[in-house]
Amino acid sequence: MIKANKTSMKLINIAGIYAILAMVGGVFYREFTKFNGFSGRTTLGFVHTHLFLLGMLFFLIAALFQFHVDLVSQKEFTLFYRIYNTGIAVAVAMLLCRGIAQVLGLELSKAVDASISGIAGIGHLGIGVGMILFFRLLKKNVV
């Protein structure tokens, strides 16, 4: 049995929140498409996987590292944490926007379509920058 400390429990709790959000995203995808009689492909299906993999799984792995290296108490961790979580939130919000528009059959103008893509790209960029910061943090603390 692994004895968790306060900071590793924080990461496990964050992973749990992402797991709940992922399940809600999956149920929303399934029920929203069924309610609207939609049977094609939609970006709503990616909300579930983004939240599970980039949210839950990533923070569970971070919690495992936290057992061996105190990452959370370092100031660089706060920067990673803010950028990474903001990136996930922005990317998932844009996946929802595009997916809902697809299911409802909304005709998006070129400007709105490009805006959704651009903002989603910024969210994914934030996720990437966050991952780089996390790896730098790990590299700096692993002997």
Short mmCIF file of N, CA and C in Angstrom, two decimals:
data_model
loop_
_atom_site.label_atom_id
_atom_site.label_comp_id
_atom_site.label_asym_id
_atom_site.label_seq_id
_atom_site.Cartn_x
_atom_site.Cartn_y
_atom_site.Cartn_z
N MET A 1 0.84 -1.18 0.00
CA MET A 1 0.00 0.00 0.00
C MET A 1 0.89 1.25 0.00
N ILE A 2 0.57 2.18 -0.87
CA ILE A 2 1.33 3.42 -0.98
C ILE A 2 0.70 4.45 -0.06
N LYS A 3 1.54 5.10 0.71
CA LYS A 3 1.06 6.13 1.61
C LYS A 3 1.13 7.48 0.89
N ALA A 4 -0.02 8.07 0.63
CA ALA A 4 -0.08 9.32 -0.13
C ALA A 4 0.17 10.51 0.77
N ASN A 5 0.89 11.48 0.26
CA ASN A 5 1.05 12.72 1.00
C ASN A 5 0.02 13.73 0.48
N LYS A 6 0.00 14.88 1.11
CA LYS A 6 -1.01 15.90 0.79
C LYS A 6 -0.94 16.35 -0.67
N THR A 7 0.27 16.54 -1.17
CA THR A 7 0.41 17.05 -2.54
C THR A 7 0.08 16.00 -3.59
N SER A 8 0.42 14.74 -3.31
CA SER A 8 0.05 13.69 -4.28
C SER A 8 -1.46 13.49 -4.28
N MET A 9 -2.10 13.68 -3.13
CA MET A 9 -3.57 13.58 -3.08
C MET A 9 -4.22 14.70 -3.90
N LYS A 10 -3.58 15.87 -3.91
CA LYS A 10 -4.10 16.98 -4.71
C LYS A 10 -4.13 16.59 -6.19
N LEU A 11 -3.05 15.97 -6.66
CA LEU A 11 -2.99 15.55 -8.06
C LEU A 11 -3.99 14.43 -8.35
N ILE A 12 -4.15 13.52 -7.41
CA ILE A 12 -5.13 12.44 -7.58
C ILE A 12 -6.55 13.02 -7.62
N ASN A 13 -6.82 14.01 -6.79
CA ASN A 13 -8.14 14.65 -6.80
C ASN A 13 -8.41 15.38 -8.12
N ILE A 14 -7.39 16.04 -8.66
CA ILE A 14 -7.53 16.70 -9.96
C ILE A 14 -7.83 15.67 -11.04
N ALA A 15 -7.12 14.54 -10.99
CA ALA A 15 -7.36 13.46 -11.94
C ALA A 15 -8.80 12.97 -11.82
N GLY A 16 -9.30 12.88 -10.60
CA GLY A 16 -10.69 12.46 -10.38
C GLY A 16 -11.69 13.44 -10.97
N ILE A 17 -11.41 14.72 -10.84
CA ILE A 17 -12.29 15.74 -11.42
C ILE A 17 -12.30 15.61 -12.94
N TYR A 18 -11.14 15.41 -13.53
CA TYR A 18 -11.08 15.21 -14.97
C TYR A 18 -11.82 13.95 -15.40
N ALA A 19 -11.74 12.90 -14.60
CA ALA A 19 -12.46 11.66 -14.92
C ALA A 19 -13.97 11.90 -14.93
N ILE A 20 -14.45 12.64 -13.95
CA ILE A 20 -15.89 12.95 -13.90
C ILE A 20 -16.29 13.80 -15.10
N LEU A 21 -15.48 14.83 -15.41
CA LEU A 21 -15.78 15.67 -16.57
C LEU A 21 -15.77 14.85 -17.87
N ALA A 22 -14.84 13.91 -17.97
CA ALA A 22 -14.76 13.05 -19.16
C ALA A 22 -16.02 12.21 -19.30
N MET A 23 -16.49 11.66 -18.19
CA MET A 23 -17.72 10.86 -18.24
C MET A 23 -18.93 11.71 -18.60
N VAL A 24 -18.98 12.91 -18.05
CA VAL A 24 -20.08 13.83 -18.40
C VAL A 24 -20.00 14.18 -19.88
N GLY A 25 -18.79 14.42 -20.38
CA GLY A 25 -18.62 14.70 -21.81
C GLY A 25 -19.05 13.55 -22.68
N GLY A 26 -18.75 12.33 -22.26
CA GLY A 26 -19.16 11.14 -23.02
C GLY A 26 -20.66 10.96 -23.04
N VAL A 27 -21.29 11.17 -21.88
CA VAL A 27 -22.75 11.05 -21.80
C VAL A 27 -23.41 12.14 -22.62
N PHE A 28 -22.87 13.36 -22.55
CA PHE A 28 -23.43 14.46 -23.35
C PHE A 28 -23.36 14.13 -24.83
N TYR A 29 -22.20 13.64 -25.27
CA TYR A 29 -22.03 13.27 -26.68
C TYR A 29 -23.08 12.25 -27.10
N ARG A 30 -23.21 11.22 -26.33
CA ARG A 30 -24.13 10.13 -26.67
C ARG A 30 -25.58 10.60 -26.67
N GLU A 31 -25.98 11.31 -25.63
CA GLU A 31 -27.38 11.72 -25.50
C GLU A 31 -27.74 12.87 -26.44
N PHE A 32 -26.82 13.82 -26.62
CA PHE A 32 -27.11 14.96 -27.49
C PHE A 32 -27.26 14.51 -28.94
N THR A 33 -26.39 13.61 -29.38
CA THR A 33 -26.51 13.12 -30.76
C THR A 33 -27.77 12.26 -30.92
N LYS A 34 -28.08 11.46 -29.92
CA LYS A 34 -29.28 10.62 -30.00
C LYS A 34 -30.54 11.48 -29.99
N PHE A 35 -30.58 12.48 -29.13
CA PHE A 35 -31.75 13.37 -29.03
C PHE A 35 -31.98 14.12 -30.34
N ASN A 36 -30.91 14.48 -31.02
CA ASN A 36 -31.03 15.24 -32.27
C ASN A 36 -31.04 14.35 -33.51
N GLY A 37 -31.04 13.03 -33.33
CA GLY A 37 -31.09 12.10 -34.46
C GLY A 37 -29.87 12.18 -35.35
N PHE A 38 -28.72 12.47 -34.77
CA PHE A 38 -27.49 12.62 -35.54
C PHE A 38 -26.73 11.30 -35.50
N SER A 39 -26.28 10.84 -36.67
CA SER A 39 -25.58 9.56 -36.70
C SER A 39 -24.19 9.66 -37.35
N GLY A 40 -23.76 10.82 -37.75
CA GLY A 40 -22.46 10.97 -38.39
C GLY A 40 -21.35 11.19 -37.38
N ARG A 41 -20.18 11.53 -37.92
CA ARG A 41 -19.02 11.84 -37.06
C ARG A 41 -19.10 13.29 -36.59
N THR A 42 -18.69 13.49 -35.35
CA THR A 42 -18.68 14.83 -34.78
C THR A 42 -17.51 14.97 -33.81
N THR A 43 -17.05 16.18 -33.64
CA THR A 43 -15.93 16.40 -32.72
C THR A 43 -16.35 16.24 -31.26
N LEU A 44 -17.63 16.11 -30.99
CA LEU A 44 -18.07 15.88 -29.61
C LEU A 44 -17.47 14.58 -29.06
N GLY A 45 -17.19 13.64 -29.93
CA GLY A 45 -16.60 12.38 -29.49
C GLY A 45 -15.19 12.53 -28.95
N PHE A 46 -14.53 13.63 -29.29
CA PHE A 46 -13.16 13.85 -28.82
C PHE A 46 -13.10 14.51 -27.44
N VAL A 47 -14.21 15.07 -26.99
CA VAL A 47 -14.24 15.69 -25.67
C VAL A 47 -13.92 14.65 -24.59
N HIS A 48 -14.56 13.52 -24.69
CA HIS A 48 -14.39 12.43 -23.74
C HIS A 48 -12.93 11.98 -23.67
N THR A 49 -12.33 11.74 -24.82
CA THR A 49 -10.95 11.22 -24.83
C THR A 49 -9.94 12.29 -24.42
N HIS A 50 -10.17 13.54 -24.81
CA HIS A 50 -9.25 14.61 -24.39
C HIS A 50 -9.22 14.71 -22.86
N LEU A 51 -10.40 14.69 -22.26
CA LEU A 51 -10.46 14.85 -20.81
C LEU A 51 -9.90 13.63 -20.08
N PHE A 52 -10.16 12.44 -20.60
CA PHE A 52 -9.62 11.24 -19.97
C PHE A 52 -8.10 11.17 -20.08
N LEU A 53 -7.59 11.33 -21.29
CA LEU A 53 -6.15 11.15 -21.49
C LEU A 53 -5.33 12.35 -21.01
N LEU A 54 -5.69 13.53 -21.48
CA LEU A 54 -4.90 14.72 -21.14
C LEU A 54 -5.17 15.22 -19.73
N GLY A 55 -6.33 14.89 -19.20
CA GLY A 55 -6.67 15.31 -17.85
C GLY A 55 -6.40 14.23 -16.83
N MET A 56 -7.24 13.21 -16.81
CA MET A 56 -7.15 12.18 -15.78
C MET A 56 -5.82 11.42 -15.83
N LEU A 57 -5.50 10.84 -16.96
CA LEU A 57 -4.31 10.00 -17.05
C LEU A 57 -3.03 10.81 -16.79
N PHE A 58 -2.96 12.00 -17.35
CA PHE A 58 -1.77 12.83 -17.16
C PHE A 58 -1.55 13.14 -15.68
N PHE A 59 -2.61 13.51 -14.95
CA PHE A 59 -2.44 13.87 -13.55
C PHE A 59 -2.26 12.65 -12.66
N LEU A 60 -2.75 11.49 -13.07
CA LEU A 60 -2.42 10.27 -12.33
C LEU A 60 -0.94 9.94 -12.46
N ILE A 61 -0.40 10.12 -13.65
CA ILE A 61 1.04 9.90 -13.86
C ILE A 61 1.84 10.94 -13.06
N ALA A 62 1.37 12.18 -13.07
CA ALA A 62 2.05 13.23 -12.29
C ALA A 62 2.03 12.87 -10.80
N ALA A 63 0.94 12.28 -10.32
CA ALA A 63 0.85 11.87 -8.91
C ALA A 63 1.87 10.79 -8.60
N LEU A 64 2.10 9.89 -9.55
CA LEU A 64 3.12 8.85 -9.34
C LEU A 64 4.51 9.48 -9.20
N PHE A 65 4.80 10.48 -10.01
CA PHE A 65 6.08 11.17 -9.89
C PHE A 65 6.16 11.93 -8.57
N GLN A 66 5.04 12.46 -8.13
CA GLN A 66 5.00 13.24 -6.89
C GLN A 66 5.38 12.39 -5.68
N PHE A 67 5.15 11.09 -5.75
CA PHE A 67 5.55 10.21 -4.65
C PHE A 67 7.07 10.19 -4.48
N HIS A 68 7.81 10.44 -5.54
CA HIS A 68 9.26 10.34 -5.51
C HIS A 68 9.96 11.69 -5.56
N VAL A 69 9.35 12.67 -6.19
CA VAL A 69 9.94 13.99 -6.34
C VAL A 69 8.87 15.02 -5.99
N ASP A 70 9.23 16.01 -5.17
CA ASP A 70 8.25 17.02 -4.78
C ASP A 70 8.12 18.07 -5.89
N LEU A 71 7.22 17.81 -6.83
CA LEU A 71 7.02 18.71 -7.96
C LEU A 71 6.11 19.87 -7.61
N VAL A 72 5.06 19.59 -6.86
CA VAL A 72 4.00 20.57 -6.61
C VAL A 72 4.50 21.80 -5.86
N SER A 73 5.47 21.63 -4.97
CA SER A 73 5.92 22.78 -4.17
C SER A 73 6.86 23.72 -4.93
N GLN A 74 7.24 23.37 -6.13
CA GLN A 74 8.14 24.21 -6.90
C GLN A 74 7.37 25.27 -7.68
N LYS A 75 7.96 26.46 -7.80
CA LYS A 75 7.24 27.56 -8.44
C LYS A 75 6.97 27.30 -9.91
N GLU A 76 7.81 26.52 -10.58
CA GLU A 76 7.58 26.19 -11.98
C GLU A 76 6.32 25.34 -12.16
N PHE A 77 5.97 24.59 -11.12
CA PHE A 77 4.78 23.75 -11.20
C PHE A 77 3.52 24.61 -11.37
N THR A 78 3.46 25.74 -10.70
CA THR A 78 2.29 26.62 -10.80
C THR A 78 2.12 27.11 -12.23
N LEU A 79 3.22 27.47 -12.88
CA LEU A 79 3.15 27.92 -14.27
C LEU A 79 2.65 26.79 -15.17
N PHE A 80 3.25 25.61 -15.03
CA PHE A 80 2.77 24.44 -15.78
C PHE A 80 1.29 24.22 -15.55
N TYR A 81 0.88 24.19 -14.29
CA TYR A 81 -0.49 23.87 -13.90
C TYR A 81 -1.49 24.83 -14.54
N ARG A 82 -1.20 26.10 -14.50
CA ARG A 82 -2.11 27.10 -15.06
C ARG A 82 -2.19 27.01 -16.58
N ILE A 83 -1.05 26.92 -17.23
CA ILE A 83 -1.03 26.87 -18.69
C ILE A 83 -1.69 25.58 -19.19
N TYR A 84 -1.33 24.46 -18.60
CA TYR A 84 -1.84 23.15 -19.05
C TYR A 84 -3.36 23.06 -18.87
N ASN A 85 -3.86 23.41 -17.68
CA ASN A 85 -5.30 23.31 -17.44
C ASN A 85 -6.09 24.31 -18.27
N THR A 86 -5.54 25.50 -18.48
CA THR A 86 -6.20 26.47 -19.34
C THR A 86 -6.25 25.95 -20.77
N GLY A 87 -5.16 25.35 -21.22
CA GLY A 87 -5.13 24.77 -22.57
C GLY A 87 -6.19 23.70 -22.75
N ILE A 88 -6.32 22.81 -21.77
CA ILE A 88 -7.35 21.77 -21.85
C ILE A 88 -8.74 22.39 -21.89
N ALA A 89 -8.99 23.36 -21.02
CA ALA A 89 -10.31 24.00 -20.96
C ALA A 89 -10.67 24.67 -22.28
N VAL A 90 -9.72 25.38 -22.87
CA VAL A 90 -9.97 26.08 -24.14
C VAL A 90 -10.20 25.07 -25.27
N ALA A 91 -9.35 24.06 -25.36
CA ALA A 91 -9.48 23.06 -26.42
C ALA A 91 -10.82 22.32 -26.31
N VAL A 92 -11.18 21.91 -25.11
CA VAL A 92 -12.43 21.18 -24.91
C VAL A 92 -13.64 22.08 -25.20
N ALA A 93 -13.57 23.34 -24.80
CA ALA A 93 -14.67 24.26 -25.09
C ALA A 93 -14.88 24.41 -26.60
N MET A 94 -13.80 24.49 -27.35
CA MET A 94 -13.93 24.61 -28.80
C MET A 94 -14.39 23.31 -29.45
N LEU A 95 -13.98 22.17 -28.90
CA LEU A 95 -14.51 20.89 -29.38
C LEU A 95 -16.02 20.83 -29.17
N LEU A 96 -16.47 21.32 -28.03
CA LEU A 96 -17.91 21.37 -27.76
C LEU A 96 -18.63 22.31 -28.73
N CYS A 97 -18.06 23.50 -28.94
CA CYS A 97 -18.68 24.46 -29.86
C CYS A 97 -18.83 23.87 -31.27
N ARG A 98 -17.74 23.33 -31.78
CA ARG A 98 -17.77 22.77 -33.13
C ARG A 98 -18.70 21.56 -33.19
N GLY A 99 -18.63 20.69 -32.19
CA GLY A 99 -19.46 19.50 -32.17
C GLY A 99 -20.95 19.81 -32.10
N ILE A 100 -21.32 20.75 -31.27
CA ILE A 100 -22.73 21.14 -31.17
C ILE A 100 -23.20 21.72 -32.49
N ALA A 101 -22.38 22.56 -33.10
CA ALA A 101 -22.74 23.13 -34.41
C ALA A 101 -22.90 22.03 -35.45
N GLN A 102 -22.04 21.02 -35.42
CA GLN A 102 -22.14 19.91 -36.38
C GLN A 102 -23.43 19.12 -36.17
N VAL A 103 -23.74 18.81 -34.94
CA VAL A 103 -24.94 18.02 -34.64
C VAL A 103 -26.20 18.79 -35.01
N LEU A 104 -26.21 20.07 -34.73
CA LEU A 104 -27.40 20.88 -35.04
C LEU A 104 -27.46 21.29 -36.51
N GLY A 105 -26.41 21.00 -37.26
CA GLY A 105 -26.38 21.33 -38.68
C GLY A 105 -26.30 22.83 -38.94
N LEU A 106 -25.66 23.56 -38.05
CA LEU A 106 -25.54 25.01 -38.20
C LEU A 106 -24.55 25.34 -39.31
N GLU A 107 -24.91 26.28 -40.12
CA GLU A 107 -24.03 26.76 -41.19
C GLU A 107 -23.14 27.85 -40.59
N LEU A 108 -21.86 27.56 -40.42
CA LEU A 108 -20.93 28.52 -39.84
C LEU A 108 -20.30 29.36 -40.94
N SER A 109 -20.18 30.66 -40.67
CA SER A 109 -19.48 31.52 -41.62
C SER A 109 -18.00 31.14 -41.60
N LYS A 110 -17.28 31.58 -42.62
CA LYS A 110 -15.85 31.28 -42.67
C LYS A 110 -15.12 31.87 -41.48
N ALA A 111 -15.55 33.06 -41.06
CA ALA A 111 -14.89 33.71 -39.92
C ALA A 111 -15.12 32.93 -38.63
N VAL A 112 -16.34 32.48 -38.39
CA VAL A 112 -16.64 31.72 -37.17
C VAL A 112 -15.92 30.37 -37.21
N ASP A 113 -15.94 29.73 -38.36
CA ASP A 113 -15.27 28.44 -38.52
C ASP A 113 -13.77 28.59 -38.25
N ALA A 114 -13.17 29.61 -38.81
CA ALA A 114 -11.74 29.85 -38.61
C ALA A 114 -11.44 30.23 -37.16
N SER A 115 -12.35 30.98 -36.54
CA SER A 115 -12.17 31.37 -35.14
C SER A 115 -12.19 30.17 -34.23
N ILE A 116 -13.13 29.27 -34.44
CA ILE A 116 -13.19 28.05 -33.62
C ILE A 116 -11.91 27.24 -33.79
N SER A 117 -11.47 27.09 -35.03
CA SER A 117 -10.23 26.34 -35.28
C SER A 117 -9.02 27.02 -34.65
N GLY A 118 -8.95 28.32 -34.78
CA GLY A 118 -7.82 29.06 -34.23
C GLY A 118 -7.78 29.02 -32.71
N ILE A 119 -8.92 29.19 -32.08
CA ILE A 119 -8.97 29.15 -30.62
C ILE A 119 -8.67 27.74 -30.11
N ALA A 120 -9.18 26.72 -30.81
CA ALA A 120 -8.85 25.33 -30.45
C ALA A 120 -7.36 25.10 -30.58
N GLY A 121 -6.76 25.66 -31.61
CA GLY A 121 -5.31 25.53 -31.80
C GLY A 121 -4.54 26.18 -30.67
N ILE A 122 -5.01 27.33 -30.21
CA ILE A 122 -4.37 28.01 -29.08
C ILE A 122 -4.48 27.13 -27.83
N GLY A 123 -5.63 26.49 -27.64
CA GLY A 123 -5.79 25.58 -26.51
C GLY A 123 -4.83 24.41 -26.59
N HIS A 124 -4.70 23.83 -27.78
CA HIS A 124 -3.77 22.71 -27.95
C HIS A 124 -2.32 23.17 -27.78
N LEU A 125 -2.04 24.39 -28.21
CA LEU A 125 -0.71 24.95 -28.00
C LEU A 125 -0.42 25.08 -26.51
N GLY A 126 -1.41 25.52 -25.75
CA GLY A 126 -1.25 25.61 -24.29
C GLY A 126 -0.98 24.25 -23.67
N ILE A 127 -1.66 23.23 -24.16
CA ILE A 127 -1.42 21.87 -23.67
C ILE A 127 0.02 21.46 -23.97
N GLY A 128 0.47 21.74 -25.18
CA GLY A 128 1.84 21.39 -25.56
C GLY A 128 2.88 22.13 -24.73
N VAL A 129 2.68 23.42 -24.53
CA VAL A 129 3.61 24.21 -23.71
C VAL A 129 3.60 23.68 -22.28
N GLY A 130 2.41 23.36 -21.78
CA GLY A 130 2.32 22.80 -20.44
C GLY A 130 3.09 21.50 -20.32
N MET A 131 2.98 20.64 -21.32
CA MET A 131 3.72 19.38 -21.29
C MET A 131 5.23 19.62 -21.31
N ILE A 132 5.67 20.56 -22.11
CA ILE A 132 7.10 20.88 -22.15
C ILE A 132 7.57 21.38 -20.78
N LEU A 133 6.77 22.25 -20.15
CA LEU A 133 7.12 22.74 -18.82
C LEU A 133 7.17 21.60 -17.81
N PHE A 134 6.23 20.67 -17.92
CA PHE A 134 6.21 19.53 -17.00
C PHE A 134 7.44 18.66 -17.19
N PHE A 135 7.82 18.38 -18.43
CA PHE A 135 9.00 17.57 -18.69
C PHE A 135 10.28 18.28 -18.21
N ARG A 136 10.33 19.58 -18.38
CA ARG A 136 11.49 20.34 -17.87
C ARG A 136 11.55 20.24 -16.34
N LEU A 137 10.40 20.33 -15.71
CA LEU A 137 10.32 20.21 -14.26
C LEU A 137 10.79 18.82 -13.81
N LEU A 138 10.34 17.80 -14.52
CA LEU A 138 10.78 16.44 -14.19
C LEU A 138 12.29 16.28 -14.38
N LYS A 139 12.75 16.74 -15.51
CA LYS A 139 14.17 16.59 -15.85
C LYS A 139 15.06 17.28 -14.83
N LYS A 140 14.61 18.42 -14.34
CA LYS A 140 15.37 19.18 -13.38
C LYS A 140 15.44 18.47 -12.01
N ASN A 141 14.46 17.63 -11.73
CA ASN A 141 14.37 17.01 -10.40
C ASN A 141 14.70 15.54 -10.35
N VAL A 142 14.90 14.91 -11.49
CA VAL A 142 15.23 13.50 -11.51
C VAL A 142 16.74 13.35 -11.48
N VAL A 143 17.21 12.56 -10.59
CA VAL A 143 18.65 12.36 -10.44
C VAL A 143 19.08 11.15 -11.25
#
